[in-house]
Coordinates of C-alpha atoms and ligand atoms in Angstrom, one line a residue:
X1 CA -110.2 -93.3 -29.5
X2 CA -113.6 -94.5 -31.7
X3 CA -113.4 -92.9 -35.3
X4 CA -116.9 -92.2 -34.9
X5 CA -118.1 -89.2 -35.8
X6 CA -119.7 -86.6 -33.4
X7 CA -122.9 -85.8 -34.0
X8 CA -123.8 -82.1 -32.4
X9 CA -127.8 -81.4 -32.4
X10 CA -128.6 -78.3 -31.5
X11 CA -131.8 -76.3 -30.7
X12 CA -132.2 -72.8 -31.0
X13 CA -135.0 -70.1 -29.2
X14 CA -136.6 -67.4 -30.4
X15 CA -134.7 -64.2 -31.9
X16 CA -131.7 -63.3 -33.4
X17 CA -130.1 -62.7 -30.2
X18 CA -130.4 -66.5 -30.0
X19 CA -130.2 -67.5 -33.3
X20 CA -127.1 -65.9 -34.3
X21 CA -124.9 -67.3 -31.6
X22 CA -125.9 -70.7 -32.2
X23 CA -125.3 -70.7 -35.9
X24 CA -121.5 -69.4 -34.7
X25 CA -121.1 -71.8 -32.1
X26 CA -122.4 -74.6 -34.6
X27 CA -119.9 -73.1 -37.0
X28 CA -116.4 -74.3 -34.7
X29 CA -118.6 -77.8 -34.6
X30 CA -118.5 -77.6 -38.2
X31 CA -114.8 -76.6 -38.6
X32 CA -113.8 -79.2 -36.3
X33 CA -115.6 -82.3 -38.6
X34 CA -118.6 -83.0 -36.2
X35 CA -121.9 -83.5 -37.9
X36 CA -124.5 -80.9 -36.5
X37 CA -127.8 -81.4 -36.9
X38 CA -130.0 -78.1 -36.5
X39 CA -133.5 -78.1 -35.3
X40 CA -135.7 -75.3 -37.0
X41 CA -138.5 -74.1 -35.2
X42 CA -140.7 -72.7 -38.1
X43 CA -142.1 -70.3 -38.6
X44 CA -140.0 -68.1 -37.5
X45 CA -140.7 -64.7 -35.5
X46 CA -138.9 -62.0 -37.6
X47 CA -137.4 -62.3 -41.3
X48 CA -133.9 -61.6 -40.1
X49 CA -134.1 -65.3 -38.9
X50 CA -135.6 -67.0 -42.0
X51 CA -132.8 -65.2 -44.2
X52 CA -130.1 -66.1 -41.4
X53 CA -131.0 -69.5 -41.8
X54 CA -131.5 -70.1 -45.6
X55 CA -127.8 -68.6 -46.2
X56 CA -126.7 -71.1 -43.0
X57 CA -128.2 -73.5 -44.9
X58 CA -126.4 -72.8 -48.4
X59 CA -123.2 -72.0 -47.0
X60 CA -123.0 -75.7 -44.8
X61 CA -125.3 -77.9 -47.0
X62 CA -123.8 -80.6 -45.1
X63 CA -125.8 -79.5 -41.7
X64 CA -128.9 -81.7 -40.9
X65 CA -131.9 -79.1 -40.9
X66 CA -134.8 -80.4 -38.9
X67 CA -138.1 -78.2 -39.3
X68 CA -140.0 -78.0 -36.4
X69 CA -143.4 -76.8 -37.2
X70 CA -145.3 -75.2 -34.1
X71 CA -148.7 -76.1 -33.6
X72 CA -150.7 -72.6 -34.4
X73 CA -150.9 -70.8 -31.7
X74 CA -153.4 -67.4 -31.2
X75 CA -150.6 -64.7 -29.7
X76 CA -151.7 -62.7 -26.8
X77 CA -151.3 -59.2 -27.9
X78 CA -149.8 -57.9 -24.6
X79 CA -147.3 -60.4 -24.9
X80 CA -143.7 -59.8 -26.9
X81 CA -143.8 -62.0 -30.1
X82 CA -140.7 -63.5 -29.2
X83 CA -141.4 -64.1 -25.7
X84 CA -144.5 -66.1 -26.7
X85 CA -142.6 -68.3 -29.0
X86 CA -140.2 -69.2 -26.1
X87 CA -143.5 -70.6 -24.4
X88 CA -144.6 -72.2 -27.5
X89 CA -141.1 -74.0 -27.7
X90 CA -141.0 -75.4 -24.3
X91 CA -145.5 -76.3 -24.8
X92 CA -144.3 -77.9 -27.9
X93 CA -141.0 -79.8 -26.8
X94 CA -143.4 -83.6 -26.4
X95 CA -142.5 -83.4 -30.5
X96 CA -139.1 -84.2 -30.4
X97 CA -138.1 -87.6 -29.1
X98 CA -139.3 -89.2 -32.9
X99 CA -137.2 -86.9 -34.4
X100 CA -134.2 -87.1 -32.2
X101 CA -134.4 -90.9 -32.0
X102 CA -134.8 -91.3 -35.5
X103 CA -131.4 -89.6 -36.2
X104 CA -128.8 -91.3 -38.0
X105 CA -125.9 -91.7 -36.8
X106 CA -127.4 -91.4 -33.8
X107 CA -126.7 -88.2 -31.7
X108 CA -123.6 -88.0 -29.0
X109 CA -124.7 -84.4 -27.9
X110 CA -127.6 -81.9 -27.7
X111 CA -127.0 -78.2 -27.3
X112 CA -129.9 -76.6 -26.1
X113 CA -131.2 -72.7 -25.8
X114 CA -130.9 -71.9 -22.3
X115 CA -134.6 -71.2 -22.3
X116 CA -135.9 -74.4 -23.1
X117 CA -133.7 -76.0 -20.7
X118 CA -136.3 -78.3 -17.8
X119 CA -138.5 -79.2 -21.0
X120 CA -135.5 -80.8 -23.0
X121 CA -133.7 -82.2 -19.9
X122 CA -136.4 -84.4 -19.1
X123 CA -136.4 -85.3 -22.5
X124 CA -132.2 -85.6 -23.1
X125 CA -132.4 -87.5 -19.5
X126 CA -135.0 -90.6 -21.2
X127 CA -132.8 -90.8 -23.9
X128 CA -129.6 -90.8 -22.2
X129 CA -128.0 -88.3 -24.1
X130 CA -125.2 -85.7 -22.6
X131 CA -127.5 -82.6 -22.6
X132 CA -125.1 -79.2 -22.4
X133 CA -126.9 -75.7 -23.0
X134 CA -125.6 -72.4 -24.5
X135 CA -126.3 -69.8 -22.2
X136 CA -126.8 -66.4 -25.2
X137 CA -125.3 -63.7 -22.7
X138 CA -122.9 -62.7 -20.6
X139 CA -121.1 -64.7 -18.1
X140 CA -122.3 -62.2 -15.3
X141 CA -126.0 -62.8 -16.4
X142 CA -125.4 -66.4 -16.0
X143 CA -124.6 -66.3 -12.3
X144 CA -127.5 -63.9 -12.1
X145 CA -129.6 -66.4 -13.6
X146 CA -128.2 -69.5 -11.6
X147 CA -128.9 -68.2 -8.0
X148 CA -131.9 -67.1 -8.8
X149 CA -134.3 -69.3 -6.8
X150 CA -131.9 -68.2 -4.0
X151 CA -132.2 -64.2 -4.8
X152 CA -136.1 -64.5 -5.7
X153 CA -137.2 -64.9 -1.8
X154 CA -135.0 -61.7 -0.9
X155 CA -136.8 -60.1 -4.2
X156 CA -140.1 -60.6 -3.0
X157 CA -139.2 -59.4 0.6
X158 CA -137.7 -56.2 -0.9
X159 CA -139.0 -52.9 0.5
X160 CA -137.6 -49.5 -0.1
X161 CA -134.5 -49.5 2.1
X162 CA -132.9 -52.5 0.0
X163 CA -130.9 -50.7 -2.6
X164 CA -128.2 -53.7 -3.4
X165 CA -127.9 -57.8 -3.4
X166 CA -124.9 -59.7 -3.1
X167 CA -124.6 -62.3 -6.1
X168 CA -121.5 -64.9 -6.5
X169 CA -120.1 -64.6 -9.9
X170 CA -120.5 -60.9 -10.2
X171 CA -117.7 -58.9 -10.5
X172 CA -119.3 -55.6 -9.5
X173 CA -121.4 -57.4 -6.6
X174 CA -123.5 -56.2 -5.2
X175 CA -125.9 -56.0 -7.0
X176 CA -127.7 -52.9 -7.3
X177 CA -131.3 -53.6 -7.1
X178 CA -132.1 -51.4 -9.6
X179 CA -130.2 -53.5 -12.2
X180 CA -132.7 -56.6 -11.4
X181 CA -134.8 -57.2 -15.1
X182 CA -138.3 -55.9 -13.9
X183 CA -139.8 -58.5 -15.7
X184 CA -138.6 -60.8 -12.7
X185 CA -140.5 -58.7 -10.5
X186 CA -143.9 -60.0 -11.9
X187 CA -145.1 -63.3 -12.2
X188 CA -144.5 -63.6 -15.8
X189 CA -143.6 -66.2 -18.1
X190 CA -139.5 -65.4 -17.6
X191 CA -140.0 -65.5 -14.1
X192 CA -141.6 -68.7 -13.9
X193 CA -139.3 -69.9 -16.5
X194 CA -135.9 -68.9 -14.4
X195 CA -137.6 -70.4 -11.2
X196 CA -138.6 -73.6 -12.7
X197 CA -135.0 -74.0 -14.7
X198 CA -132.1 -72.8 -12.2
X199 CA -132.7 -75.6 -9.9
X200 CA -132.0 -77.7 -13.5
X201 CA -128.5 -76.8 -14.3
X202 CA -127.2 -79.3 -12.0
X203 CA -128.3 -81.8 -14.7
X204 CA -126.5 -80.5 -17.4
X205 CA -123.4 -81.7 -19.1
X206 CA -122.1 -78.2 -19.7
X207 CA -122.7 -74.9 -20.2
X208 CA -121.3 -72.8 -23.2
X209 CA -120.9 -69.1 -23.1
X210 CA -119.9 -66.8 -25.5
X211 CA -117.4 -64.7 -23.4
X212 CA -113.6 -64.6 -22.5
X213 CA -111.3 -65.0 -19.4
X214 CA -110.1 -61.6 -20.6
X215 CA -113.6 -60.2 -19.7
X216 CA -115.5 -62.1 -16.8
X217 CA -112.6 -64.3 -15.4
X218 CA -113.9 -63.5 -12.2
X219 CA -117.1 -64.8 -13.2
X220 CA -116.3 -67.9 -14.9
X221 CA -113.8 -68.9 -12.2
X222 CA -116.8 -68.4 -9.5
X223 CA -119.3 -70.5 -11.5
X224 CA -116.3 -73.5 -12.2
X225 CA -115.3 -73.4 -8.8
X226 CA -119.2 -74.1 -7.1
X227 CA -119.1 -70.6 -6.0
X228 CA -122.3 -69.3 -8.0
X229 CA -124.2 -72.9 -7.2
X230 CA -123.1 -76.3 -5.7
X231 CA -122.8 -78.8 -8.4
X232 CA -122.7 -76.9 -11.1
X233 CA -121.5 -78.6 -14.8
X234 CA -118.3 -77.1 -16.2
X235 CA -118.7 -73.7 -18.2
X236 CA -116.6 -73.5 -21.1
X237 CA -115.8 -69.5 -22.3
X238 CA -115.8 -70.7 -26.6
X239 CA -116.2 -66.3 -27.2
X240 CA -115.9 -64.0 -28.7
X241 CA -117.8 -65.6 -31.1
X242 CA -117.1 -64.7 -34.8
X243 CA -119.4 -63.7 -37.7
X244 CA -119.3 -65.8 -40.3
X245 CA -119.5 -65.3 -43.9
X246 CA -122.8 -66.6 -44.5
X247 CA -123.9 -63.9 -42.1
X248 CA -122.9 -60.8 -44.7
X249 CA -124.8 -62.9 -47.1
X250 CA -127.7 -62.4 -45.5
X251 CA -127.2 -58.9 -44.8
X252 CA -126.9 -58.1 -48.1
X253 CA -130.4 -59.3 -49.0
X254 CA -132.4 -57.7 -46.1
X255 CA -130.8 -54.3 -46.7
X256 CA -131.3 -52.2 -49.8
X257 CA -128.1 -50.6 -49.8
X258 CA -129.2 -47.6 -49.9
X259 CA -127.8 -45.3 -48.6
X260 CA -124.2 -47.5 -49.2
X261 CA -123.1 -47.7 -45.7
X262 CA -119.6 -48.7 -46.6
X263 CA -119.0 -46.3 -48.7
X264 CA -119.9 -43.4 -46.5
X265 CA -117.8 -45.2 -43.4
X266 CA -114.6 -45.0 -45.9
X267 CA -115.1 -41.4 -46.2
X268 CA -114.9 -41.0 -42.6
X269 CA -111.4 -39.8 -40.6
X270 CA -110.6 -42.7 -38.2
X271 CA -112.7 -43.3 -35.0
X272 CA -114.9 -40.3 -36.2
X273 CA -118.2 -41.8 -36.3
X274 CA -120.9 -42.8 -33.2
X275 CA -122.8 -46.1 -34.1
X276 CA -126.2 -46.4 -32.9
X277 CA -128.1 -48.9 -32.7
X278 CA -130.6 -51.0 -30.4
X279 CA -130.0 -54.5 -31.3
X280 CA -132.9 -56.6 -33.1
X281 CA -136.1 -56.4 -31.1
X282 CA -136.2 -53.3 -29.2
X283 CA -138.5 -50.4 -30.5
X284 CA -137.7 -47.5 -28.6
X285 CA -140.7 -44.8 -28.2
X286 CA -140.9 -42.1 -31.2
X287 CA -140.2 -39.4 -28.6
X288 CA -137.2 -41.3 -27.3
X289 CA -136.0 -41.5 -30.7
X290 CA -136.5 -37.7 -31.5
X291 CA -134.8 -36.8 -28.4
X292 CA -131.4 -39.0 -29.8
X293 CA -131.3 -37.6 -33.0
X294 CA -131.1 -34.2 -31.4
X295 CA -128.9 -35.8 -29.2
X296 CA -126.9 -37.0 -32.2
X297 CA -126.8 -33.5 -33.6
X298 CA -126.0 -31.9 -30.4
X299 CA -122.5 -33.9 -29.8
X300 CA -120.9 -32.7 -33.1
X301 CA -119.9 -36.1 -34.1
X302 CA -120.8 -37.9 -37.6
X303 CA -123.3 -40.7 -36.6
X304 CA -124.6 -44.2 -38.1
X305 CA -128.2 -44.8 -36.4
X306 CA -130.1 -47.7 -37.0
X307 CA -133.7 -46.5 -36.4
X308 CA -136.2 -49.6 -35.2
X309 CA -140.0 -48.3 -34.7
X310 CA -141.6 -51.9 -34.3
X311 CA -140.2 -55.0 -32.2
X312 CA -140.8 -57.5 -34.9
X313 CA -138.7 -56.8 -38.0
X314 CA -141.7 -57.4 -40.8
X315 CA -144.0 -54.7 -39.3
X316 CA -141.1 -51.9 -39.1
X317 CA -141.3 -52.1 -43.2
X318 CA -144.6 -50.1 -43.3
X319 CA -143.6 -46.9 -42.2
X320 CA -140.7 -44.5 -43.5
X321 CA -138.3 -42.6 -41.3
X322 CA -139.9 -39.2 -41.7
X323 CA -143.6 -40.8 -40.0
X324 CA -141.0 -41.9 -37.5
X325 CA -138.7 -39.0 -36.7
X326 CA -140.6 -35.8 -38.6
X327 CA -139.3 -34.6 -41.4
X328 CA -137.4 -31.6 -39.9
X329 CA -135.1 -34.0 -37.9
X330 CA -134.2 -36.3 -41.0
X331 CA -133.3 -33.1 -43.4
X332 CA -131.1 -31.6 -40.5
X333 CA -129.8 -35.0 -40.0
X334 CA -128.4 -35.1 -43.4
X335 CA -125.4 -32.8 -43.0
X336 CA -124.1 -35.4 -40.1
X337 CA -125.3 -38.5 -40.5
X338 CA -126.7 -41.5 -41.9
X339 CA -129.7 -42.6 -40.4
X340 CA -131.0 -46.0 -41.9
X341 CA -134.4 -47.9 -40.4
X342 CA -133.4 -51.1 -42.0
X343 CA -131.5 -54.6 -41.0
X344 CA -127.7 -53.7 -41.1
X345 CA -124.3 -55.9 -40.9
X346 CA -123.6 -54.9 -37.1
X347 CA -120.2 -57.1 -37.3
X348 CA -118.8 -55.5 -40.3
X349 CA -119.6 -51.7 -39.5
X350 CA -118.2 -52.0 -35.6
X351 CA -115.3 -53.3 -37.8
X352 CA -114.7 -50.4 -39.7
X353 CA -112.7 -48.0 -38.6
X354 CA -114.1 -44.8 -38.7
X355 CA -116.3 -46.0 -35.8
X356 CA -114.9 -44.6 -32.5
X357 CA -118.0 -45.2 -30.5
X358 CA -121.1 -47.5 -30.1
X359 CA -124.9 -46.2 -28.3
X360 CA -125.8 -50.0 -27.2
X361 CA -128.7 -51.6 -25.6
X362 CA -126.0 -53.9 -24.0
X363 CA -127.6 -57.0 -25.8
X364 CA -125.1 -59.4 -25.5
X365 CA -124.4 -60.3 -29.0
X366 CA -123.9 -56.5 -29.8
X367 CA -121.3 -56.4 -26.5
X368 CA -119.5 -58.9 -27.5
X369 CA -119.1 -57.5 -31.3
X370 CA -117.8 -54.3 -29.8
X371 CA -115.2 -56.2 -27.3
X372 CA -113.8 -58.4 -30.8
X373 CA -113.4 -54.5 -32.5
X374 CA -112.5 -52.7 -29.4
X375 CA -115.2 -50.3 -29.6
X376 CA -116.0 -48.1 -26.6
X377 CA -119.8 -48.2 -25.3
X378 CA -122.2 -45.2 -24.3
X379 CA -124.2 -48.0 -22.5
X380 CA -128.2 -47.6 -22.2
X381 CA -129.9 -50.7 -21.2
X382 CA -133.5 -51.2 -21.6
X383 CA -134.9 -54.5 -20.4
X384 CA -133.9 -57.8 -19.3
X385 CA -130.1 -59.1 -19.0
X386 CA -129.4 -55.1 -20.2
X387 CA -127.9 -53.5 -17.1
X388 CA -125.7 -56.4 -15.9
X389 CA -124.2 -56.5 -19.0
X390 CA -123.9 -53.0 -18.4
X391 CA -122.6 -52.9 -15.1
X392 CA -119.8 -55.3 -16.7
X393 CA -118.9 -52.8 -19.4
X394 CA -118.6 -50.0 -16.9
X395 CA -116.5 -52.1 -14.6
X396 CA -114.3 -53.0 -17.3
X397 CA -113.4 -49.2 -17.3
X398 CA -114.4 -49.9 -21.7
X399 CA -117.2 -47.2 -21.5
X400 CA -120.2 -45.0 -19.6
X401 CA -123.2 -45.7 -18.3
X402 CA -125.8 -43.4 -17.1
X403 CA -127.9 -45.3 -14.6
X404 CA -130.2 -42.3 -13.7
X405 CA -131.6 -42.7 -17.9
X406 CA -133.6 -45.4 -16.2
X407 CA -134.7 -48.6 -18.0
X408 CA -136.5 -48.4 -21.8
X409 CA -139.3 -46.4 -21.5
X410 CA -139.2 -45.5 -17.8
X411 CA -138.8 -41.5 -18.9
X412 CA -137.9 -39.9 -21.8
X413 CA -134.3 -39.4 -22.0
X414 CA -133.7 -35.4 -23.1
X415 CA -131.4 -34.8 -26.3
X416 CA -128.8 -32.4 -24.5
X417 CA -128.6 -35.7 -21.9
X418 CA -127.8 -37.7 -24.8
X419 CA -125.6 -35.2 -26.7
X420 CA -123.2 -34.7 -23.6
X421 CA -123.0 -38.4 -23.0
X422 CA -121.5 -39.5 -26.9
X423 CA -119.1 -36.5 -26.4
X424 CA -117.8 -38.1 -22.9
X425 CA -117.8 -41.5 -24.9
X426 CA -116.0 -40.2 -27.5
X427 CA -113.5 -38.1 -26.1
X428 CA -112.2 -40.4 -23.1
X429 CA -109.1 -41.7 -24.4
X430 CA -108.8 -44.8 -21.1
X431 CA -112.1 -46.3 -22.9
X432 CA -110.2 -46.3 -26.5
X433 CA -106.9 -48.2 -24.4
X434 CA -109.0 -50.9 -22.4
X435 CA -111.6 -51.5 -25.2
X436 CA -108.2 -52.3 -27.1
X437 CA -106.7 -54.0 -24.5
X438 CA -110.2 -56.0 -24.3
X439 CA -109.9 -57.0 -27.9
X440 CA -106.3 -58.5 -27.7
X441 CA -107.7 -60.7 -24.9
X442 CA -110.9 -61.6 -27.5
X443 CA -108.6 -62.2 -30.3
X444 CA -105.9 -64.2 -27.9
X445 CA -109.2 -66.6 -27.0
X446 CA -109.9 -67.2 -30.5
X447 CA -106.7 -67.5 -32.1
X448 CA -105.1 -71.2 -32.6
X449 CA -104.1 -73.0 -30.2
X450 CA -106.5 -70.2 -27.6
X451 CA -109.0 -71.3 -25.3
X452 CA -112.0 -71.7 -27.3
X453 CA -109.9 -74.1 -29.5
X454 CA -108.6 -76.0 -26.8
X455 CA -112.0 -76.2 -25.3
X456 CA -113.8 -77.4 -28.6
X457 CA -111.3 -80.3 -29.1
X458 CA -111.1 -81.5 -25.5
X459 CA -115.2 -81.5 -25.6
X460 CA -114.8 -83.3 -28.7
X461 CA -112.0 -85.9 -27.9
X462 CA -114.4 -86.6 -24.3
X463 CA -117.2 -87.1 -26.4
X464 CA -115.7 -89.6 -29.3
X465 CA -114.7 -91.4 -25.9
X466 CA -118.1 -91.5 -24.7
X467 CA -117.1 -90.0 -21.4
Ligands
UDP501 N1 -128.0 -56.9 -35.6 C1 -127.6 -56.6 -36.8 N2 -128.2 -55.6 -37.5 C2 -129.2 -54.9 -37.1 C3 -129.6 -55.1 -35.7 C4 -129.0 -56.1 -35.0 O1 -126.6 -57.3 -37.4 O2 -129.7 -54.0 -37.8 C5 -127.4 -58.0 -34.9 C6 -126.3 -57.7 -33.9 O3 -125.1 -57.6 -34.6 C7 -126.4 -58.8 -32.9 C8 -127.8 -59.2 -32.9 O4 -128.4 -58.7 -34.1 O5 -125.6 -59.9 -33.4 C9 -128.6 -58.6 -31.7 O6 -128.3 -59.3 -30.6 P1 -128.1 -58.6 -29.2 O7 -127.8 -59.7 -28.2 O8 -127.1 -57.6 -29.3 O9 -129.5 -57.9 -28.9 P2 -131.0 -58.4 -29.0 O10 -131.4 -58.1 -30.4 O11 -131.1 -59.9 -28.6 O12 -131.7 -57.5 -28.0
UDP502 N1 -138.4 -60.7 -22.9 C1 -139.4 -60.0 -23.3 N2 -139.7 -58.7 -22.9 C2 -138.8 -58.2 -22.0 C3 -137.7 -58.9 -21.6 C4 -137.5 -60.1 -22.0 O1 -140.2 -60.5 -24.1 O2 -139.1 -57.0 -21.6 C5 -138.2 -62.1 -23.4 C6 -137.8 -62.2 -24.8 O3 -138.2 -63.5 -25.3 C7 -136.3 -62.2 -24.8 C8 -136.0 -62.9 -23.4 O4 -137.2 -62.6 -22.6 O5 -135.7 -62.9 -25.9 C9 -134.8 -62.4 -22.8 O6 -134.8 -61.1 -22.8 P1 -133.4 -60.4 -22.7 O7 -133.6 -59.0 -23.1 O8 -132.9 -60.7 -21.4 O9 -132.5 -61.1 -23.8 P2 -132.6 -61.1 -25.4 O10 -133.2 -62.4 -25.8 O11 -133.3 -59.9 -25.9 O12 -131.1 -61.1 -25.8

């Protein structure tokens, strides 16, 4: 075997959704002595992702950080912020061979976003590098996103009378059509993007996703066995991804501690409180959010809610919670909650345990956080990946969803709704012993000598053999 080092380059996309799972997954690189360079594309969207980064940065000075300036670029205003930049990256991908060649040593692997995937593999393909991708959710929403092409013609045909689809790889198939991201129903950016790149996998080295036999085995067995899509690249299950140190660093600094969150959770009985909270970039309506803190109130239980009013995180600092909610809801509030509109460490409050129940968007970060604590989930999609990740949770007998709330925005979700919903959460004692149950399986992956070990070095021994 060469005593060369391994030389991991990685490029992120847009959003902390993306961001924070490739600065965990660069994290077992680091652990296992690989060098990883990290390209930066700068500016960043949101300040959660500058302040992620510059703690990355001090915590592993050794990592290679490779600034990627973006050519200026006038936003379209009916566009997402952060779905813009994903176009940006892939417009602006022409800028990286330089860089990459220029690299010393010179790079054995590149570890790509899965949304920038058919710009950089034409790229990775000139330069003969082993091009594997991290795929940022669930193992379900992979084989969604593979047989795409395949699903897109019966999309199109779709009338009224269609009400499922069968997709390989998905436990709960079929597919209820409702469940399909609407945004696939348009010709939009994502659409175009998951057309153009499916048909691409078959190039790849690898895949990378941050799941766990315990959870999707019958996905990731599907997609390794050419089930999902002929020729597929192996998928390698490295989850439940861990937060890291340099994470709570960050934390700290975006948050103003007040009110102090940990102090309150210690004052709470065990698997007391509900924990709300709708990931980084989704503002839900100010009606919506009335309606949940009545909700909130309604169930009885002590809650945590992290209030978002604006999808990028620098614009939510300009108004207060009472603009948001009305005052009258934030003063009754008081007596049961905390209610905080403000960047909080996710990781360490679904660790604590006064929490006996998490309101999620089903991001996949945020699902995966809750299997590693063995949270149960009042499940409420609201765009995109959303409701396969829900339809995984539900399957997995680890919480509720309640598919006629429809998807963000779609109708305004009433507070007695809500209410009823935490208390059937809360009080189902099955949820408790499978999310349980799904945490020993997270915790067997990542202990030593568990798959995502194993995995790592085998990639790593393959690669110092050049094969
Ligand atoms: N997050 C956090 N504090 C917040 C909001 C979000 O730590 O106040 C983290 C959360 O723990 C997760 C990520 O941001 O790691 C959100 O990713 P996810 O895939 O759940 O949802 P997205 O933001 O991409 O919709
Ligand atoms: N996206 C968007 N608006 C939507 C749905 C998706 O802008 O309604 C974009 C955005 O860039 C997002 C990506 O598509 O990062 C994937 O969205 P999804 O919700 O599936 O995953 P996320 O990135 O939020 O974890």
């Amino acid at each position: 075997m060469s005593d060369e080092v391994v030389h991991v380059a990685m490029f992120p996309s847009a959003g902390m959704g993306h961001l924070t799972p490739f600065l965990r997954l660069a994290s077992l690189f680091l652990n296992n002595n690989c060098k990883v360079t990290l390209i930066t594309p700068l500016p960043t969207v949101s300040l959660a992702e500058s302040q992620l980064l510059d703690h990355f940065h001090s915590s592993f000075p050794q990592v290679n950080f490779i600034p990627f300036h973006l050519q200026p670029s006038s936003p379209d205003s009916v566009v997402d912020p952060f779905f813009h930049r994903v176009q940006t990256l892939r417009d602006s991908t022409n800028l990286l061979p330089p860089l990459i060649s220029s690299l010393s040593p010179p790079i054995t692997v590149f570890i790509s976003d899965i949304f920038l995937l058919s710009p950089l593999i034409s790229i990775t393909q000139q330069l003969s590098l082993p091009n594997y991708t991290l795929f940022t959710s669930s193992a379900s929403m992979f084989s969604f996103f593979s047989h795409f092409p395949t699903l897109a013609q019966s999309i199109s045909d779709a009338s009224a009378e269609i009400s499922e689809i069968p997709v390989p790889g998905i436990a709960f198939s079929p597919l209820p059509y409702s469940s399909i991201p609407p945004i696939l129903f348009k010709p939009t950016i994502f659409r175009n993007l998951m057309m153009e790149d499916s048909p691409n996998l078959t190039k790849l080295q690898g895949v990378f996703l941050n799941t766990f036999k315990a959870l999707e085995s019958h996905s990731l067995q599907a997609l390794n066995n050419g089930e999902v899509v002929k020729g597929m690249p192996p998928v390698y299950a490295v989850g439940p991804f861990v937060p890291l140190e340099f994470e709570k660093e960050s934390q700290k600094e975006t948050s103003s501690e007040s009110p102090p969150l940990t102090k309150w959770l210690d004052e709470q009985p065990i698997g007391s409180v509900v924990y709300v909270c709708f990931g980084s970039r989704t503002a839900l309506g100010r009606d919506q959010m009335r309606e949940i803190g009545d909700g909130l109130m309604r169930s009885g239980y002590n809650f945590l809610w992290v209030v978002k009013d604006k999808i990028v995180d620098k614009e939510d600092k300009e108004v207060g919670l009472d603009e948001v909610l009305g005052v009258e809801l934030v003063e009754r509030m008081k007596k049961k909650g905390l209610v905080v509109k403000e960047w909080v460490d996710q990781s360490e409050i679904l660790s604590h345990k006064s929490i006996g129940g998490f309101v999620s968007h089903c991001g996949w970060n945020s699902i995966m956080e809750a299997a590693l604590n063995g949270v149960p989930i009042l499940a409420w999609p609201q765009h995109g990946d959303q409701r396969i990740n829900a339809g995984l949770v539900e399957i997995s007998g680890w919480g509720i969803w309640n598919k006629n709330w429809g998807w963000g925005g779609e109708r305004v979700v009433k507070g007695e709704e809500i209410g009823d919903a935490i208390k059937e959460m809360m009080k189902n004692e099955l949820f408790k012993v499978k999310a349980i149950e799904l945490k020993d399986g997270g915790l067997r992956a990542i202990s030593i000598g568990g798959d995502c070990e194993v995995t790592i070095q085998k990639l790593i021994r393959k690669w110092k053999n050049n094969v």
